[in-house]
mmCIF file of C-alpha atoms (C1' of nucleotides) in Angstrom:
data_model
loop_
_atom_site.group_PDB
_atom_site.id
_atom_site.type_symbol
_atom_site.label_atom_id
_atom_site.label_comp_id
_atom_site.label_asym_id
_atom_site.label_seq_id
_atom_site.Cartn_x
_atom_site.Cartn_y
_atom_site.Cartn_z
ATOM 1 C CA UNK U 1287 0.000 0.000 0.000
ATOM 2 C CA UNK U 1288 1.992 3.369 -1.501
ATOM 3 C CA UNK U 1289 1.399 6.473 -0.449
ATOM 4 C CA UNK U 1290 -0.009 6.804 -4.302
ATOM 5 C CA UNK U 1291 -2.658 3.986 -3.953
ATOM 6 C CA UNK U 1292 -3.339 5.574 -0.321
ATOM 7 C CA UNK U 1293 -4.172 8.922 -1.358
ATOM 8 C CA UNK U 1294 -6.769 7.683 -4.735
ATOM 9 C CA UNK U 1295 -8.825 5.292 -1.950
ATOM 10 C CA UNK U 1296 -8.887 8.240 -0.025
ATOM 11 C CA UNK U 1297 -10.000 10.609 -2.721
ATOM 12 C CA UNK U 1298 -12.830 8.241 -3.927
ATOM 13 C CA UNK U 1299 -14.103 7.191 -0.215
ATOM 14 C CA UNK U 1300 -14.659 11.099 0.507
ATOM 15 C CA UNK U 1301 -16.400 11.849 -2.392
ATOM 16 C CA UNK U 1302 -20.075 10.679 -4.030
ATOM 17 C CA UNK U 1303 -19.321 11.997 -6.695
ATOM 18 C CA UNK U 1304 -18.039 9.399 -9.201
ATOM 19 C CA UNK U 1305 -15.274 10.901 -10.594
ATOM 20 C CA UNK U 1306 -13.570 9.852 -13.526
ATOM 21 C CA UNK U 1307 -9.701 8.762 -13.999
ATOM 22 C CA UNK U 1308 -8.620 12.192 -15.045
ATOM 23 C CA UNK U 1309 -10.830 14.096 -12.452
ATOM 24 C CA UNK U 1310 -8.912 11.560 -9.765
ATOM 25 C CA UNK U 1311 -5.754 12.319 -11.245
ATOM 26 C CA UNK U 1312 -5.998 15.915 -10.696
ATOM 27 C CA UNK U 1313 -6.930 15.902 -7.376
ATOM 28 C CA UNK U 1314 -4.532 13.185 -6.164
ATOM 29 C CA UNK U 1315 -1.814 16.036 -7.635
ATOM 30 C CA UNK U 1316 -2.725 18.453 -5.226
ATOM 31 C CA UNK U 1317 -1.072 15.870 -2.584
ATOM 32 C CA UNK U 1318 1.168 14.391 -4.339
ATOM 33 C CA UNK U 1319 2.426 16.652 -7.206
ATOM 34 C CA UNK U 1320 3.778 14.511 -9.657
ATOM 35 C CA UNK U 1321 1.760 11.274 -9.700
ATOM 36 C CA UNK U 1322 0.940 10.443 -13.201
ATOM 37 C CA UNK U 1323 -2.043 9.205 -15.164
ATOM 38 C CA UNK U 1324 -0.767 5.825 -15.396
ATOM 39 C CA UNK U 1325 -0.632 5.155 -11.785
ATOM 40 C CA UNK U 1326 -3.643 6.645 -11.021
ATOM 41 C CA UNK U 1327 -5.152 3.995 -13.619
ATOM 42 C CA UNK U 1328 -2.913 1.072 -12.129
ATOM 43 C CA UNK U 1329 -4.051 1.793 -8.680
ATOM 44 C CA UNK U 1330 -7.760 1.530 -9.875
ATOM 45 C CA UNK U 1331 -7.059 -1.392 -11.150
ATOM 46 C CA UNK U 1332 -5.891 -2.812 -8.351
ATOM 47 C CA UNK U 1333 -8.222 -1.207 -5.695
ATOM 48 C CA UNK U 1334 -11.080 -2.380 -8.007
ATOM 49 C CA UNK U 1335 -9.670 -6.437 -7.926
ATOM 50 C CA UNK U 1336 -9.219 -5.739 -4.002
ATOM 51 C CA UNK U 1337 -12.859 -5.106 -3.717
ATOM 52 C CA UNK U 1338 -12.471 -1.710 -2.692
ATOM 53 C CA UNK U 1339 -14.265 0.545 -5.080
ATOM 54 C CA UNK U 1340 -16.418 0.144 -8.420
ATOM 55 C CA UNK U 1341 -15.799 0.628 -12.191
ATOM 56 C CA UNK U 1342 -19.356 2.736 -13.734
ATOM 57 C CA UNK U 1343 -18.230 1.528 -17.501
ATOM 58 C CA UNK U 1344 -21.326 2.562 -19.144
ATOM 59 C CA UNK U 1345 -23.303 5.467 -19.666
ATOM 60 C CA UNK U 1346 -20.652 7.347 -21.616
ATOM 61 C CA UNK U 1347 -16.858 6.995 -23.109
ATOM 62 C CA UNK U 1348 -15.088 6.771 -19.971
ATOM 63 C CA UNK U 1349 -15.260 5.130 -16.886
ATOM 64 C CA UNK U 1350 -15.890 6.520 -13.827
ATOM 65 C CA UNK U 1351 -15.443 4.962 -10.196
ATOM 66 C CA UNK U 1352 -17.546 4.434 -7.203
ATOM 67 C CA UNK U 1353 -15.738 4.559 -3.534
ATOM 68 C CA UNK U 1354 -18.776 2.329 -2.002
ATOM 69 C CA UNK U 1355 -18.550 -0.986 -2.856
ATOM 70 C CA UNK U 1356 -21.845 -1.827 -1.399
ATOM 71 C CA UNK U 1357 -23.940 -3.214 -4.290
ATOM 72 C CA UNK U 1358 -26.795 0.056 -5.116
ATOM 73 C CA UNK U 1359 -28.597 1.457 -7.461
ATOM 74 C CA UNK U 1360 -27.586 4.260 -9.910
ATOM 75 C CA UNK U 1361 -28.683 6.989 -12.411
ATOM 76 C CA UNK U 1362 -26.945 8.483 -15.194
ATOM 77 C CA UNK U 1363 -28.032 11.929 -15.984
ATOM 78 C CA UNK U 1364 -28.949 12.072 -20.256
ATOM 79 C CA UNK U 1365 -27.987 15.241 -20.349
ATOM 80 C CA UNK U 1366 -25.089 16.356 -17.895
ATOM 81 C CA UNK U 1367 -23.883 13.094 -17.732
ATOM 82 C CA UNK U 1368 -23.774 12.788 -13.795
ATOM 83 C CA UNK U 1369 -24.354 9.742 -11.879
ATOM 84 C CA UNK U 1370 -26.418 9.333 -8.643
ATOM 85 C CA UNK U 1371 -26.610 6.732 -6.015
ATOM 86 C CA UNK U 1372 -30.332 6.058 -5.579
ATOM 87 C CA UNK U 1373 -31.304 4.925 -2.020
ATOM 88 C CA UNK U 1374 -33.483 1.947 -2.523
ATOM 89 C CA UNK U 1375 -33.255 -1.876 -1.308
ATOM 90 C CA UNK U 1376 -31.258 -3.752 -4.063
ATOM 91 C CA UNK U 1377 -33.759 -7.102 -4.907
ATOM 92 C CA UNK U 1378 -31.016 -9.322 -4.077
ATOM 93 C CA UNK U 1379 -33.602 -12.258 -5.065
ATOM 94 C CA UNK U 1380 -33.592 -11.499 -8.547
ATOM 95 C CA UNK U 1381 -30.207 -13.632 -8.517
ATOM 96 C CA UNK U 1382 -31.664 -16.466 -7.400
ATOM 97 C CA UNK U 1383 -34.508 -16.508 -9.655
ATOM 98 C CA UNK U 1384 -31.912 -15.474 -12.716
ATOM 99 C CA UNK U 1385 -29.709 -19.039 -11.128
ATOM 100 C CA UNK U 1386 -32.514 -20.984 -11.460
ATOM 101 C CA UNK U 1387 -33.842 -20.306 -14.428
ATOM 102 C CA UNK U 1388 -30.442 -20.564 -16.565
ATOM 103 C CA UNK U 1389 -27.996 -22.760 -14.307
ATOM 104 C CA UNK U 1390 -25.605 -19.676 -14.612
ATOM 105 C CA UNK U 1391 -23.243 -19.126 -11.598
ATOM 106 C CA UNK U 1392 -24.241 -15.104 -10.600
ATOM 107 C CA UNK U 1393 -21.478 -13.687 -8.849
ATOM 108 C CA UNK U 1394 -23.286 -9.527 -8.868
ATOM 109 C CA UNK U 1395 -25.696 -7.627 -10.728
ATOM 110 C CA UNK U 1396 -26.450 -4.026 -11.287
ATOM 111 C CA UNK U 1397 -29.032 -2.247 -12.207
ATOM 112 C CA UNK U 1398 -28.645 1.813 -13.636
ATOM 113 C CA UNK U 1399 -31.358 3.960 -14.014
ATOM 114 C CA UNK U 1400 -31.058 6.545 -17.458
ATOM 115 C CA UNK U 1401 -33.554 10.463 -17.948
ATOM 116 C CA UNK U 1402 -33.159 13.752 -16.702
ATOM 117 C CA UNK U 1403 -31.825 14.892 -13.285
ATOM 118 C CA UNK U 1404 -33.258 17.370 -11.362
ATOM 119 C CA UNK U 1405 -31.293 20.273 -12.785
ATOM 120 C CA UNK U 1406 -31.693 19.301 -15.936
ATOM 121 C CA UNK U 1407 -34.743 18.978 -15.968
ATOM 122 C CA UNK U 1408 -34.901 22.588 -14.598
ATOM 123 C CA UNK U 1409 -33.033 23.730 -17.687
ATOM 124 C CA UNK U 1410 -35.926 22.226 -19.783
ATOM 125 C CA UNK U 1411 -33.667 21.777 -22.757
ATOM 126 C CA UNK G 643 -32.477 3.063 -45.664
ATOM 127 C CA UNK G 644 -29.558 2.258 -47.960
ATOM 128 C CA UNK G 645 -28.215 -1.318 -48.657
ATOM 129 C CA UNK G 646 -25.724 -0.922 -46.180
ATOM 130 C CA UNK G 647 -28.103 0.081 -43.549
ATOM 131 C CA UNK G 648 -30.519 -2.386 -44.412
ATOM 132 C CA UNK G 649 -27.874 -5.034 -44.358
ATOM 133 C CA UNK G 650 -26.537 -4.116 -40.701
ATOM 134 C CA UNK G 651 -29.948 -4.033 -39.005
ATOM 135 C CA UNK G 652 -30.684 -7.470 -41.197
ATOM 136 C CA UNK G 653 -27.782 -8.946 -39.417
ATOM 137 C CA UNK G 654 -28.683 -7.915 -35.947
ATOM 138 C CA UNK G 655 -32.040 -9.047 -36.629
ATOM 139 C CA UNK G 656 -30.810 -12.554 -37.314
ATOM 140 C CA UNK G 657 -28.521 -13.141 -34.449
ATOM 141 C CA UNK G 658 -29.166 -13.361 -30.620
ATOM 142 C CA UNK G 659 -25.132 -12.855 -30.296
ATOM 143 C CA UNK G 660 -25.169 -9.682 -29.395
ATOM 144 C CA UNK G 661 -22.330 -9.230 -31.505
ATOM 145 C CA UNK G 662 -19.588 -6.756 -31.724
ATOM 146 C CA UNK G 663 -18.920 -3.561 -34.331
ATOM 147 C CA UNK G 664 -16.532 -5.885 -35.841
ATOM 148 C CA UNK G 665 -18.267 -9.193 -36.487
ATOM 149 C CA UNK G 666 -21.088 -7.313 -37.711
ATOM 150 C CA UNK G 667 -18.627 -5.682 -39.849
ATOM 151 C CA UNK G 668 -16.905 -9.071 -41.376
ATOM 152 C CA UNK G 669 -20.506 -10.580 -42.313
ATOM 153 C CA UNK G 670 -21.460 -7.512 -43.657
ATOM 154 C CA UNK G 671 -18.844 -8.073 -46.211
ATOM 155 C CA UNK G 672 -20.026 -11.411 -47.278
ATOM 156 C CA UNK G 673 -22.907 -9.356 -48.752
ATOM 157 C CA UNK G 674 -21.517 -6.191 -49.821
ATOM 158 C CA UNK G 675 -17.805 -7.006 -50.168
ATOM 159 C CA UNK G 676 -16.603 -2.988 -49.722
ATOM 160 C CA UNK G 677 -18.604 -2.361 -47.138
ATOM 161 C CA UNK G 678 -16.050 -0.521 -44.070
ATOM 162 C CA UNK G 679 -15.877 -0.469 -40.645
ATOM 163 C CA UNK G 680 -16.817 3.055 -40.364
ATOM 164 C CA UNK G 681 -19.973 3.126 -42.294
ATOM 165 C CA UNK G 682 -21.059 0.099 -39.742
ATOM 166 C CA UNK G 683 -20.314 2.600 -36.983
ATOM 167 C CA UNK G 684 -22.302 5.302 -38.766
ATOM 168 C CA UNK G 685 -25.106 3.084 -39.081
ATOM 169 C CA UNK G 686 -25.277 0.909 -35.839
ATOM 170 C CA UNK G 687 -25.528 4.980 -34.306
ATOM 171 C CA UNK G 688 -28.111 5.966 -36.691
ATOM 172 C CA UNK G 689 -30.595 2.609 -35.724
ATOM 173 C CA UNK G 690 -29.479 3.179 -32.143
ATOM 174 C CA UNK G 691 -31.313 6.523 -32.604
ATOM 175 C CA UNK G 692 -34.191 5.160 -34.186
ATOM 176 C CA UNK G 693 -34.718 2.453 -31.063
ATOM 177 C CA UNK G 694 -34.119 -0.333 -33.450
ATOM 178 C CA UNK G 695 -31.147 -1.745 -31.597
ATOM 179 C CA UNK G 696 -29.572 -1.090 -28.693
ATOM 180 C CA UNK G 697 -25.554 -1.072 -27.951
ATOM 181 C CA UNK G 698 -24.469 -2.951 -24.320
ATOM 182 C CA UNK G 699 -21.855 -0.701 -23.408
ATOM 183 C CA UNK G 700 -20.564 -2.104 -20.324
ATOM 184 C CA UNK G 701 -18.561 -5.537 -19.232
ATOM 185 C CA UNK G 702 -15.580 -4.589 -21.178
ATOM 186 C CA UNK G 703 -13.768 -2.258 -23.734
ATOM 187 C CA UNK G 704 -15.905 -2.476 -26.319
ATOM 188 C CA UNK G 705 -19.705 -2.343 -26.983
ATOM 189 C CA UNK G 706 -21.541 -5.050 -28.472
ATOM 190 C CA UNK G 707 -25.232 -4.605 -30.183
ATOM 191 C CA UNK G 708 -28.636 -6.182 -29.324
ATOM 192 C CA UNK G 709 -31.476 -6.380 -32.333
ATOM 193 C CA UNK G 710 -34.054 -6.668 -29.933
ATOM 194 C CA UNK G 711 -34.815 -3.184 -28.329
ATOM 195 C CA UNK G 712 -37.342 -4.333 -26.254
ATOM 196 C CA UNK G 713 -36.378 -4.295 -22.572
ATOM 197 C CA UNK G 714 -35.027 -7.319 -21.384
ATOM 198 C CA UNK G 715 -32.166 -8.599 -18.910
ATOM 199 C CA UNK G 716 -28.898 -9.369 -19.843
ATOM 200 C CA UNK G 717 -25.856 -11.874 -18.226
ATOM 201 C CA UNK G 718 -22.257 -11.182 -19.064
ATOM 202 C CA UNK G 719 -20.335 -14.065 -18.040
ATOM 203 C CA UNK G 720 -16.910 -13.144 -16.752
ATOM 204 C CA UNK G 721 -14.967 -15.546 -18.034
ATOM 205 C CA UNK G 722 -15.787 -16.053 -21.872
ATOM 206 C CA UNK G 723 -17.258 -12.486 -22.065
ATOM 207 C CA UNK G 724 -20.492 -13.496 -23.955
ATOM 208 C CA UNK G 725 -23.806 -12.209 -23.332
ATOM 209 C CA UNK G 726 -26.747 -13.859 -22.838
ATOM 210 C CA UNK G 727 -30.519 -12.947 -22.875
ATOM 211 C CA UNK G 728 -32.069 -13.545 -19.779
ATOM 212 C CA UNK G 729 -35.902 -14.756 -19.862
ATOM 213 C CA UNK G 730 -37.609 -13.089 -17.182
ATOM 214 C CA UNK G 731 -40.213 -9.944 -17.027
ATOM 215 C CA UNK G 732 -38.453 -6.615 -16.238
ATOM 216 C CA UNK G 733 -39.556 -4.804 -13.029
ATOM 217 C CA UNK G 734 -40.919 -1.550 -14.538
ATOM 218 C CA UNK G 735 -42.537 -0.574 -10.889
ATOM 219 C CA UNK G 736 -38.994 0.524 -10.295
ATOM 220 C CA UNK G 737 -38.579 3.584 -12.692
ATOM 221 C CA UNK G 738 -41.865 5.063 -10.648
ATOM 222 C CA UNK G 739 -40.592 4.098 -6.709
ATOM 223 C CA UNK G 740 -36.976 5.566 -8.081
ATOM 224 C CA UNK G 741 -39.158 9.005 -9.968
ATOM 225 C CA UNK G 742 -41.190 9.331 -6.426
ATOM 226 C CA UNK G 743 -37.870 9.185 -4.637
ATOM 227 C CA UNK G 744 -35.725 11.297 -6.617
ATOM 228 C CA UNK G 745 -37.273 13.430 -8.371
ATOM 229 C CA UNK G 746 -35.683 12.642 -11.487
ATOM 230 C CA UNK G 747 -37.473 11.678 -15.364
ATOM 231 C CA UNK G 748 -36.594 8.694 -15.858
ATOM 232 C CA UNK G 749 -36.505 6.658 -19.397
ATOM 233 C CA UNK G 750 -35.085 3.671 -18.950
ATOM 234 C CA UNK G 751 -33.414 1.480 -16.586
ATOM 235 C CA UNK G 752 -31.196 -1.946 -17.124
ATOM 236 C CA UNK G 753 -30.021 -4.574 -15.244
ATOM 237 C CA UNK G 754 -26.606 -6.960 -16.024
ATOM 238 C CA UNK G 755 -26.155 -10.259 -14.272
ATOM 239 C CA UNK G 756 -22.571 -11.031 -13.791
ATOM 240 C CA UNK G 757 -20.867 -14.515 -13.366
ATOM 241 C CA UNK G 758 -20.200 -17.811 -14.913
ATOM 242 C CA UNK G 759 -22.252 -19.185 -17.849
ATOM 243 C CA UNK G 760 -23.162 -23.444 -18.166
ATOM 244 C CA UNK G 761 -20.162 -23.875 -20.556
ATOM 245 C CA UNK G 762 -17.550 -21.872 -18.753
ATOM 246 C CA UNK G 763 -18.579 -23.888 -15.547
ATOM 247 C CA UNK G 764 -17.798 -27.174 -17.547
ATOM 248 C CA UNK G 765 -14.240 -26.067 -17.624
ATOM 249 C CA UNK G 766 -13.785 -25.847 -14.167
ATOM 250 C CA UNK G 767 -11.408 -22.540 -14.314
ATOM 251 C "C1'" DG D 287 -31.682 17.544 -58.173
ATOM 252 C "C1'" DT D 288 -30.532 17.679 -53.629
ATOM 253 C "C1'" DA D 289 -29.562 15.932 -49.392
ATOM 254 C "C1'" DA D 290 -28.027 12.036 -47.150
ATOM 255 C "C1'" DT D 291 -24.573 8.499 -47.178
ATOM 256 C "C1'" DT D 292 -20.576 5.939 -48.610
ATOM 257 C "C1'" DG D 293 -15.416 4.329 -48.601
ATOM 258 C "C1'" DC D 294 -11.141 5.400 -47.244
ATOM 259 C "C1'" DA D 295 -7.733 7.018 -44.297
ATOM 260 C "C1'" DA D 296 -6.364 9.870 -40.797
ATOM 261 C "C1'" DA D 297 -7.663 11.589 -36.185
ATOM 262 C "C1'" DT D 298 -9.242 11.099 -31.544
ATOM 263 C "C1'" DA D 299 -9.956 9.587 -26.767
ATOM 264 C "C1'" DA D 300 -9.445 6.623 -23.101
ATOM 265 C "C1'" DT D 301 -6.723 3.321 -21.303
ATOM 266 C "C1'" DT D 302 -2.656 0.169 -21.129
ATOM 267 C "C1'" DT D 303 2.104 -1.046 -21.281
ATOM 268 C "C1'" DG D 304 7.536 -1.177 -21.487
ATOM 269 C "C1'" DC D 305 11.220 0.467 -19.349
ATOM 270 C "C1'" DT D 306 14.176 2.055 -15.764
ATOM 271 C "C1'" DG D 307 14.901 3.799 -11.406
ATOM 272 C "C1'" DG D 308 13.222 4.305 -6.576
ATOM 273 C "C1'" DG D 309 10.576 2.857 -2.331
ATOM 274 C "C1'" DT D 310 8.734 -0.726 0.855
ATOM 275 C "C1'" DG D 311 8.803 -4.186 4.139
ATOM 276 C "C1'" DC H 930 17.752 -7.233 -0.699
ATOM 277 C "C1'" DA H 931 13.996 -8.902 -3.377
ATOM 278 C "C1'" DC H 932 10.153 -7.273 -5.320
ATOM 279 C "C1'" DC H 933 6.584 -4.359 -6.080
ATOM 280 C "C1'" DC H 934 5.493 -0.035 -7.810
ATOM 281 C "C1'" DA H 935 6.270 4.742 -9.538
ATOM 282 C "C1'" DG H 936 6.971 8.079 -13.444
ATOM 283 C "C1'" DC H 937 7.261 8.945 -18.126
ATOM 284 C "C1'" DA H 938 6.244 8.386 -22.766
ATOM 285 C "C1'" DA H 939 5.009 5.537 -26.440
ATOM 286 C "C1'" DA H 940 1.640 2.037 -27.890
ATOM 287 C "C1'" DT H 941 -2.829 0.101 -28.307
ATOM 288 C "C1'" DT H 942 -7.815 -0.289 -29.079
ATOM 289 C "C1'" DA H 943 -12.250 1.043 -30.152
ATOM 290 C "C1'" DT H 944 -14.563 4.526 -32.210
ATOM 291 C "C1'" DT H 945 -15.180 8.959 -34.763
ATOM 292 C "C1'" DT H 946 -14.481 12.217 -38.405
ATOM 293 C "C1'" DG H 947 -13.092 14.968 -42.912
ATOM 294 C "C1'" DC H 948 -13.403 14.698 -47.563
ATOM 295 C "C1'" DA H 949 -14.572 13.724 -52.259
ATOM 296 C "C1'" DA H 950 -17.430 10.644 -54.837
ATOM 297 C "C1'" DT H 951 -21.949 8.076 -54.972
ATOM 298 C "C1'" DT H 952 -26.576 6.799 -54.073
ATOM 299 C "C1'" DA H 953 -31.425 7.324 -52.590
ATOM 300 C "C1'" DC H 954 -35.788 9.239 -53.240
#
DNA sequence: GTAATTGCAAATAATTTGCTGGGTG
DNA sequence: CACCCAGCAAATTATTTGCAATTAC
């Protein structure tokens, strides 16, 4: 555990934000001035095999990453692109009924929600 | 609708592959022998657009395309990356408990099943 | 006839990797 | 001291785009 992969678990955990590599990157260089892309990508990597923290690979062209590994619910925002944790029970019996109806080993499951965020829907575009 | 068009959706509409840009791509050319990569691209956006097809752009670096835009669950097994169809009705009571709670318009939602599929179980990994 | 669309090749964007030197336990 | 990991820059991969010629309606 470097003082590199340190500071990006500590970035994510204190943020809801789901930031993206880049965004990550230039926050970790306010603390550590010249950590570079690569290791900010490494260490996600490896924090996200660890069990740590959450790839979002969906919803847009890059990835961005989610400091609660707790399985929940999200929303990505149409138009700004965001993503929101949504605070509902996660049917963790729709595995079981997926097992038994294909013999398929489920290991997770996720579920995002897609439309207009408050704001955006504010901007009525 | 040009040939090429017509050809692409054709494809998708015969499969339940879910098949990448690229295999689309090399049986496109069976049929129209100069056909490229990039009009496929062009295309596969355009009938995206339409809600002919829809593009599963998550469980890894590239997207792969679905002919069958209505809803329906999906399973990505992690070890031979193919994605199944999964035959069970989609919760649509959850768009309306996640609207009352947030606040937020929503359009869609999706859910991926992750884990091992019958054949890679066979092989014991 | 006119606007949309094609093929081709070059460009882009995000992410990954090879190498060499430095830090960790 | 053995190995993992950092920094840097170049490479890779999927996808997008500019342009001139072609096709659809």
């Amino acid at each position: 555990m470097t003082r590199q992969r340190q500071t990006i678990l500590e970035i994510l955990r204190s943020t809801s934000s789901h930031p993206t590599a880049d965004w990550i990157h230039a926050q970790a260089r306010k603390r550590i001035s010249n950590i570079s892309l690569g290791t900010v990508y490494r260490n996600l990597k490896v924090l996200k095999e660890m069990g740590e923290i959450v790839e979002l690979d969906y919803g847009s062209t890059f990835s961005r990453f989610d400091g609660n590994p707790i399985s929940h619910y999200h929303f990505v925002c149409e138009e700004c692109g965001r993503v929101y944790d949504i605070d509902l029970p996660v049917d963790q019996g729709l595995e079981e009924k997926v097992r038994q109806r294909t013999g398929f080993e489920i290991r997770s499951h996720r579920t995002e929600f897609y439309g207009l965020c408050l704001e955006c829907q504010g901007r009525k575009d």
